Amino acid sequence: MDIYNTNTLIDEQTGNLAFKLSEFESSCQFCDTHRLNYYSLIWIKKGRGTAQVDFSEYTFTPNTLIAVTPYQPFAFTEEEPLEGVVLNFHPDFFCIHKHHEQVACNGVLFNNIYSPPMLCVTDDMCQSFELVLEQMYAEVQKSELAQYELLVSYLKIFLITASRAKAKQQPEALEGTPEEKEPFILQKLKNLIETHYKTMHSAGEYADLLNISPKALAKMTKNHFNKTMTNLISERIIIEAKRELYLTNKTVKEIAYDLGYDDEHYFSRFFKNNADISPKTYRETVGFARAAMA
């Protein structure tokens, strides 16, 4: 699809990538682990393989859309040559947290620790996506009045379309919508993690609340979520920490305390071990200093 090639907008104030639309084919572009400071929507149109995202591995086939958040580690292993399109946008360009009510992709398309970070792109969606991407491409080339507003409008259409599709394909991606095949105890676990993740950080504490052995709980979470209990708890804490670093001017010490960590340095090590970047660097490249303008 030669029409897209690579089209990038740079934030003149920061020098950071603001928006990028590009195509890829058979270049092993994603073979190495990536940790990017912007959102990535990767539409794999041809080819198949496996995606390593955070702590889990997922199989993908042609016409799969993969959604990745800033600094979320990901890498692909190709079984067949890949072709597709990548849409990148920085939180400065469009903040999914601040515009959640308008787009509702946070917790569905992005930042859902219980469902795969991908969805199937149907034939109808293909037509919609192609149309929106072509409009984005044309607008990037113009540099005319209200370019940002129009590009954000197209981005919202893309995000809403993808979020609706994922909610239909994976009902468990919607908060409060139980999956019929999911045991009740895991539905209860989700609620407990959401209620207590700021104060309870160990798998054993949740096992006690559920009146189940840690070993049995670990087996269930691995089978249903493809993650360990430690992974689930850590990912939920990191999502909230990133949100606080981006949207507020709280110090790292204050954020650590709010999340149940009395030792700021221990929290910073925990954050870096899970996000592969320090809270300070995350804030400097994604955070509060520019959030008000997003």
Short mmCIF file of C-alpha atoms in Angstrom, two decimals:
data_model
loop_
_atom_site.label_atom_id
_atom_site.label_comp_id
_atom_site.label_asym_id
_atom_site.label_seq_id
_atom_site.Cartn_x
_atom_site.Cartn_y
_atom_site.Cartn_z
CA MET A 1 0.00 0.00 0.00
CA ASP A 2 2.40 2.63 -1.25
CA ILE A 3 0.04 5.50 -0.54
CA TYR A 4 1.10 5.79 3.12
CA ASN A 5 4.89 5.31 3.10
CA THR A 6 6.02 7.23 6.21
CA ASN A 7 4.37 10.47 7.27
CA THR A 8 5.38 12.10 10.52
CA LEU A 9 4.44 15.19 12.50
CA ILE A 10 6.95 16.48 15.05
CA ASP A 11 6.06 18.56 18.09
CA GLU A 12 7.97 21.79 17.47
CA GLN A 13 8.15 22.61 21.19
CA THR A 14 9.58 19.32 22.39
CA GLY A 15 11.05 17.78 19.24
CA ASN A 16 9.13 14.55 20.03
CA LEU A 17 7.14 12.54 17.56
CA ALA A 18 3.53 13.71 17.72
CA PHE A 19 1.85 11.62 15.02
CA LYS A 20 3.12 9.08 12.52
CA LEU A 21 1.52 6.94 9.85
CA SER A 22 3.69 4.34 8.12
CA GLU A 23 3.59 1.01 6.34
CA PHE A 24 5.90 -1.96 6.77
CA GLU A 25 6.64 -5.16 4.93
CA SER A 26 8.95 -8.12 5.53
CA SER A 27 11.66 -6.09 7.21
CA CYS A 28 11.61 -7.75 10.62
CA GLN A 29 10.91 -4.26 11.89
CA PHE A 30 9.51 -5.59 15.15
CA CYS A 31 11.85 -8.53 15.78
CA ASP A 32 13.74 -6.73 18.54
CA THR A 33 11.99 -5.58 21.69
CA HIS A 34 10.55 -2.06 21.34
CA ARG A 35 9.73 0.36 24.16
CA LEU A 36 8.37 3.51 22.53
CA ASN A 37 7.26 6.68 24.27
CA TYR A 38 4.01 6.86 22.29
CA TYR A 39 0.95 4.76 21.52
CA SER A 40 1.19 2.26 18.65
CA LEU A 41 -1.65 0.72 16.66
CA ILE A 42 -0.16 -1.99 14.45
CA TRP A 43 -2.46 -3.37 11.76
CA ILE A 44 -1.01 -6.63 10.46
CA LYS A 45 -2.65 -7.08 7.07
CA LYS A 46 -0.62 -10.06 5.87
CA GLY A 47 1.50 -12.68 7.60
CA ARG A 48 1.33 -14.49 10.90
CA GLY A 49 3.45 -15.09 13.96
CA THR A 50 3.62 -14.44 17.70
CA ALA A 51 3.69 -11.19 19.65
CA GLN A 52 5.48 -10.86 22.97
CA VAL A 53 3.79 -8.03 24.90
CA ASP A 54 4.77 -7.39 28.50
CA PHE A 55 4.87 -10.80 30.19
CA SER A 56 2.71 -12.73 27.72
CA GLU A 57 2.87 -14.23 24.25
CA TYR A 58 0.01 -14.11 21.73
CA THR A 59 -0.50 -15.70 18.32
CA PHE A 60 -1.65 -13.42 15.49
CA THR A 61 -2.93 -14.04 11.96
CA PRO A 62 -3.63 -11.77 8.96
CA ASN A 63 -5.84 -8.76 9.70
CA THR A 64 -4.98 -8.39 13.37
CA LEU A 65 -4.75 -5.02 15.12
CA ILE A 66 -2.33 -4.83 18.05
CA ALA A 67 -2.53 -1.90 20.49
CA VAL A 68 0.51 -0.92 22.57
CA THR A 69 0.85 1.82 25.21
CA PRO A 70 3.91 4.05 25.82
CA TYR A 71 6.92 2.09 27.07
CA GLN A 72 5.02 -1.19 26.94
CA PRO A 73 7.63 -3.70 25.71
CA PHE A 74 6.69 -5.67 22.59
CA ALA A 75 8.35 -7.79 19.90
CA PHE A 76 7.10 -9.98 17.04
CA THR A 77 8.34 -13.35 15.83
CA GLU A 78 7.40 -13.87 12.18
CA GLU A 79 6.20 -17.23 10.87
CA GLU A 80 5.26 -15.63 7.54
CA PRO A 81 6.45 -12.26 6.17
CA LEU A 82 4.45 -9.38 7.59
CA GLU A 83 2.84 -6.46 5.82
CA GLY A 84 0.74 -3.74 7.35
CA VAL A 85 0.33 -0.24 8.69
CA VAL A 86 1.44 1.41 11.93
CA LEU A 87 -0.29 4.40 13.48
CA ASN A 88 1.67 6.13 16.26
CA PHE A 89 0.60 9.07 18.40
CA HIS A 90 2.16 10.69 21.45
CA PRO A 91 0.08 11.40 24.58
CA ASP A 92 0.79 15.09 23.95
CA PHE A 93 -1.03 14.74 20.62
CA PHE A 94 -4.03 12.91 22.08
CA CYS A 95 -4.47 11.85 25.71
CA ILE A 96 -6.68 8.76 26.04
CA HIS A 97 -7.04 9.39 29.79
CA LYS A 98 -8.33 12.95 29.45
CA HIS A 99 -10.62 12.05 26.53
CA HIS A 100 -11.84 8.73 27.92
CA GLU A 101 -15.52 9.72 27.87
CA GLN A 102 -15.25 10.74 24.21
CA VAL A 103 -13.39 7.69 22.95
CA ALA A 104 -13.65 5.02 25.69
CA CYS A 105 -10.58 3.14 24.48
CA ASN A 106 -8.72 3.21 27.81
CA GLY A 107 -9.38 -0.09 29.56
CA VAL A 108 -10.67 -1.66 26.35
CA LEU A 109 -8.18 -1.13 23.54
CA PHE A 110 -5.36 -0.04 25.88
CA ASN A 111 -4.47 -0.80 29.51
CA ASN A 112 -6.57 -3.94 29.99
CA ILE A 113 -4.51 -6.44 31.95
CA TYR A 114 -7.01 -9.28 31.51
CA SER A 115 -7.51 -9.46 27.74
CA PRO A 116 -5.08 -9.75 24.81
CA PRO A 117 -3.92 -6.39 23.40
CA MET A 118 -5.29 -7.24 19.97
CA LEU A 119 -8.43 -7.79 17.92
CA CYS A 120 -9.48 -9.22 14.57
CA VAL A 121 -10.03 -6.69 11.77
CA THR A 122 -13.14 -7.78 9.87
CA ASP A 123 -13.88 -7.01 6.21
CA ASP A 124 -16.18 -4.14 7.20
CA MET A 125 -13.53 -2.74 9.52
CA CYS A 126 -10.93 -3.00 6.76
CA GLN A 127 -12.97 -0.65 4.60
CA SER A 128 -13.50 1.80 7.46
CA PHE A 129 -9.84 1.75 8.48
CA GLU A 130 -8.61 2.21 4.92
CA LEU A 131 -10.86 5.23 4.45
CA VAL A 132 -9.78 6.88 7.71
CA LEU A 133 -6.09 6.18 7.10
CA GLU A 134 -6.29 7.69 3.62
CA GLN A 135 -7.92 10.80 5.11
CA MET A 136 -5.16 10.98 7.74
CA TYR A 137 -2.49 10.66 5.07
CA ALA A 138 -4.02 13.43 2.99
CA GLU A 139 -4.30 15.73 6.00
CA VAL A 140 -0.69 15.15 7.13
CA GLN A 141 0.46 16.36 3.71
CA LYS A 142 -1.47 19.64 3.84
CA SER A 143 -0.14 21.52 6.90
CA GLU A 144 -3.18 23.75 6.69
CA LEU A 145 -5.44 25.51 9.18
CA ALA A 146 -6.83 23.29 11.99
CA GLN A 147 -4.71 20.31 10.89
CA TYR A 148 -4.40 19.06 14.48
CA GLU A 149 -8.16 19.20 15.08
CA LEU A 150 -8.95 17.26 11.92
CA LEU A 151 -6.29 14.61 12.54
CA VAL A 152 -7.57 14.13 16.10
CA SER A 153 -11.08 13.70 14.71
CA TYR A 154 -9.89 10.97 12.35
CA LEU A 155 -7.91 9.35 15.18
CA LYS A 156 -11.02 9.31 17.37
CA ILE A 157 -12.97 7.54 14.62
CA PHE A 158 -10.22 4.92 14.33
CA LEU A 159 -10.04 4.40 18.11
CA ILE A 160 -13.80 4.21 18.60
CA THR A 161 -14.20 1.74 15.72
CA ALA A 162 -11.44 -0.48 17.12
CA SER A 163 -12.74 -0.25 20.71
CA ARG A 164 -16.28 -1.17 19.67
CA ALA A 165 -14.97 -4.16 17.73
CA LYS A 166 -12.85 -5.40 20.61
CA ALA A 167 -15.73 -5.03 23.05
CA LYS A 168 -17.86 -7.24 20.77
CA GLN A 169 -15.12 -9.78 20.08
CA GLN A 170 -13.87 -9.90 23.69
CA PRO A 171 -16.77 -8.97 26.02
CA GLU A 172 -14.50 -9.45 29.03
CA ALA A 173 -12.57 -6.37 27.84
CA LEU A 174 -15.46 -4.22 29.10
CA GLU A 175 -15.16 -3.54 32.81
CA GLY A 176 -17.98 -5.17 34.72
CA THR A 177 -18.91 -7.50 31.86
CA PRO A 178 -18.25 -11.08 32.95
CA GLU A 179 -17.05 -13.70 30.53
CA GLU A 180 -19.30 -16.76 30.57
CA LYS A 181 -16.34 -19.11 30.28
CA GLU A 182 -14.50 -17.35 33.11
CA PRO A 183 -14.91 -18.90 36.57
CA PHE A 184 -16.74 -16.75 39.09
CA ILE A 185 -13.70 -16.77 41.36
CA LEU A 186 -11.67 -14.96 38.67
CA GLN A 187 -14.42 -12.39 38.19
CA LYS A 188 -14.20 -11.82 41.94
CA LEU A 189 -10.40 -11.63 41.69
CA LYS A 190 -10.67 -8.80 39.15
CA ASN A 191 -12.87 -6.84 41.53
CA LEU A 192 -10.52 -7.49 44.43
CA ILE A 193 -7.45 -6.34 42.49
CA GLU A 194 -9.26 -3.18 41.40
CA THR A 195 -10.30 -2.50 45.00
CA HIS A 196 -7.06 -3.38 46.79
CA TYR A 197 -4.12 -3.01 44.38
CA LYS A 198 -2.94 0.10 46.21
CA THR A 199 -2.65 -1.73 49.52
CA MET A 200 -2.26 -5.42 48.68
CA HIS A 201 0.75 -6.28 46.56
CA SER A 202 1.22 -10.03 47.11
CA ALA A 203 -0.53 -12.99 45.49
CA GLY A 204 -1.01 -14.63 48.89
CA GLU A 205 -3.19 -11.78 50.16
CA TYR A 206 -5.64 -12.24 47.30
CA ALA A 207 -5.61 -16.01 47.72
CA ASP A 208 -6.58 -15.51 51.38
CA LEU A 209 -9.47 -13.21 50.44
CA LEU A 210 -10.70 -15.81 47.94
CA ASN A 211 -10.19 -18.68 50.39
CA ILE A 212 -8.07 -20.57 47.89
CA SER A 213 -4.47 -21.75 47.94
CA PRO A 214 -1.90 -19.49 46.20
CA LYS A 215 -0.88 -22.43 44.02
CA ALA A 216 -4.44 -23.07 42.82
CA LEU A 217 -4.99 -19.36 42.14
CA ALA A 218 -1.72 -19.13 40.22
CA LYS A 219 -2.79 -22.03 37.99
CA MET A 220 -6.17 -20.42 37.26
CA THR A 221 -4.72 -17.01 36.36
CA LYS A 222 -2.13 -18.61 34.11
CA ASN A 223 -4.75 -20.70 32.31
CA HIS A 224 -7.29 -17.88 31.82
CA PHE A 225 -5.16 -14.72 31.56
CA ASN A 226 -1.83 -16.21 30.45
CA LYS A 227 -0.23 -14.26 33.32
CA THR A 228 0.91 -14.87 36.87
CA MET A 229 -0.73 -13.19 39.84
CA THR A 230 2.40 -11.11 40.30
CA ASN A 231 2.11 -9.95 36.68
CA LEU A 232 -1.54 -8.94 37.12
CA ILE A 233 -0.93 -6.99 40.32
CA SER A 234 2.23 -5.32 39.00
CA GLU A 235 0.61 -4.30 35.70
CA ARG A 236 -2.35 -2.74 37.51
CA ILE A 237 -0.04 -0.73 39.77
CA ILE A 238 2.09 0.41 36.83
CA ILE A 239 -0.97 1.54 34.84
CA GLU A 240 -2.05 3.75 37.74
CA ALA A 241 1.48 5.03 38.33
CA LYS A 242 1.81 6.02 34.67
CA ARG A 243 -1.57 7.75 34.79
CA GLU A 244 -0.52 9.74 37.86
CA LEU A 245 2.85 10.65 36.34
CA TYR A 246 1.15 11.85 33.20
CA LEU A 247 -1.90 13.66 34.54
CA THR A 248 -0.75 15.13 37.87
CA ASN A 249 2.08 17.15 39.35
CA LYS A 250 2.45 14.82 42.33
CA THR A 251 6.00 13.96 43.28
CA VAL A 252 7.22 10.39 42.78
CA LYS A 253 7.27 10.06 46.56
CA GLU A 254 3.59 11.07 46.78
CA ILE A 255 2.61 8.66 44.00
CA ALA A 256 4.56 5.87 45.66
CA TYR A 257 2.81 6.50 48.98
CA ASP A 258 -0.63 6.57 47.33
CA LEU A 259 0.14 3.17 45.80
CA GLY A 260 1.17 1.64 49.10
CA TYR A 261 4.94 2.12 48.99
CA ASP A 262 6.56 3.92 51.92
CA ASP A 263 9.99 3.77 50.31
CA GLU A 264 10.22 6.00 47.24
CA HIS A 265 13.43 4.35 46.07
CA TYR A 266 11.94 0.85 46.32
CA PHE A 267 8.95 2.04 44.29
CA SER A 268 11.23 3.60 41.67
CA ARG A 269 13.09 0.30 41.30
CA PHE A 270 9.77 -1.57 41.05
CA PHE A 271 8.58 0.85 38.35
CA LYS A 272 11.79 0.56 36.37
CA ASN A 273 11.84 -3.25 36.61
CA ASN A 274 8.32 -3.38 35.16
CA ALA A 275 8.35 -0.42 32.75
CA ASP A 276 12.05 -0.55 31.86
CA ILE A 277 12.27 3.19 32.54
CA SER A 278 12.43 5.29 35.69
CA PRO A 279 9.40 7.32 36.88
CA LYS A 280 11.44 10.49 36.39
CA THR A 281 12.30 9.69 32.77
CA TYR A 282 8.73 8.59 32.06
CA ARG A 283 7.44 11.92 33.32
CA GLU A 284 10.04 13.86 31.35
CA THR A 285 9.17 12.13 28.07
CA VAL A 286 5.43 11.58 28.51
CA GLY A 287 4.34 13.42 31.61
CA PHE A 288 2.74 16.26 33.44
CA ALA A 289 4.74 19.16 32.02
CA ARG A 290 2.85 18.84 28.74
CA ALA A 291 -0.33 17.01 29.78
CA ALA A 292 -2.33 20.21 30.10
CA MET A 293 -1.80 20.94 26.41
CA ALA A 294 -2.95 17.53 25.18
#
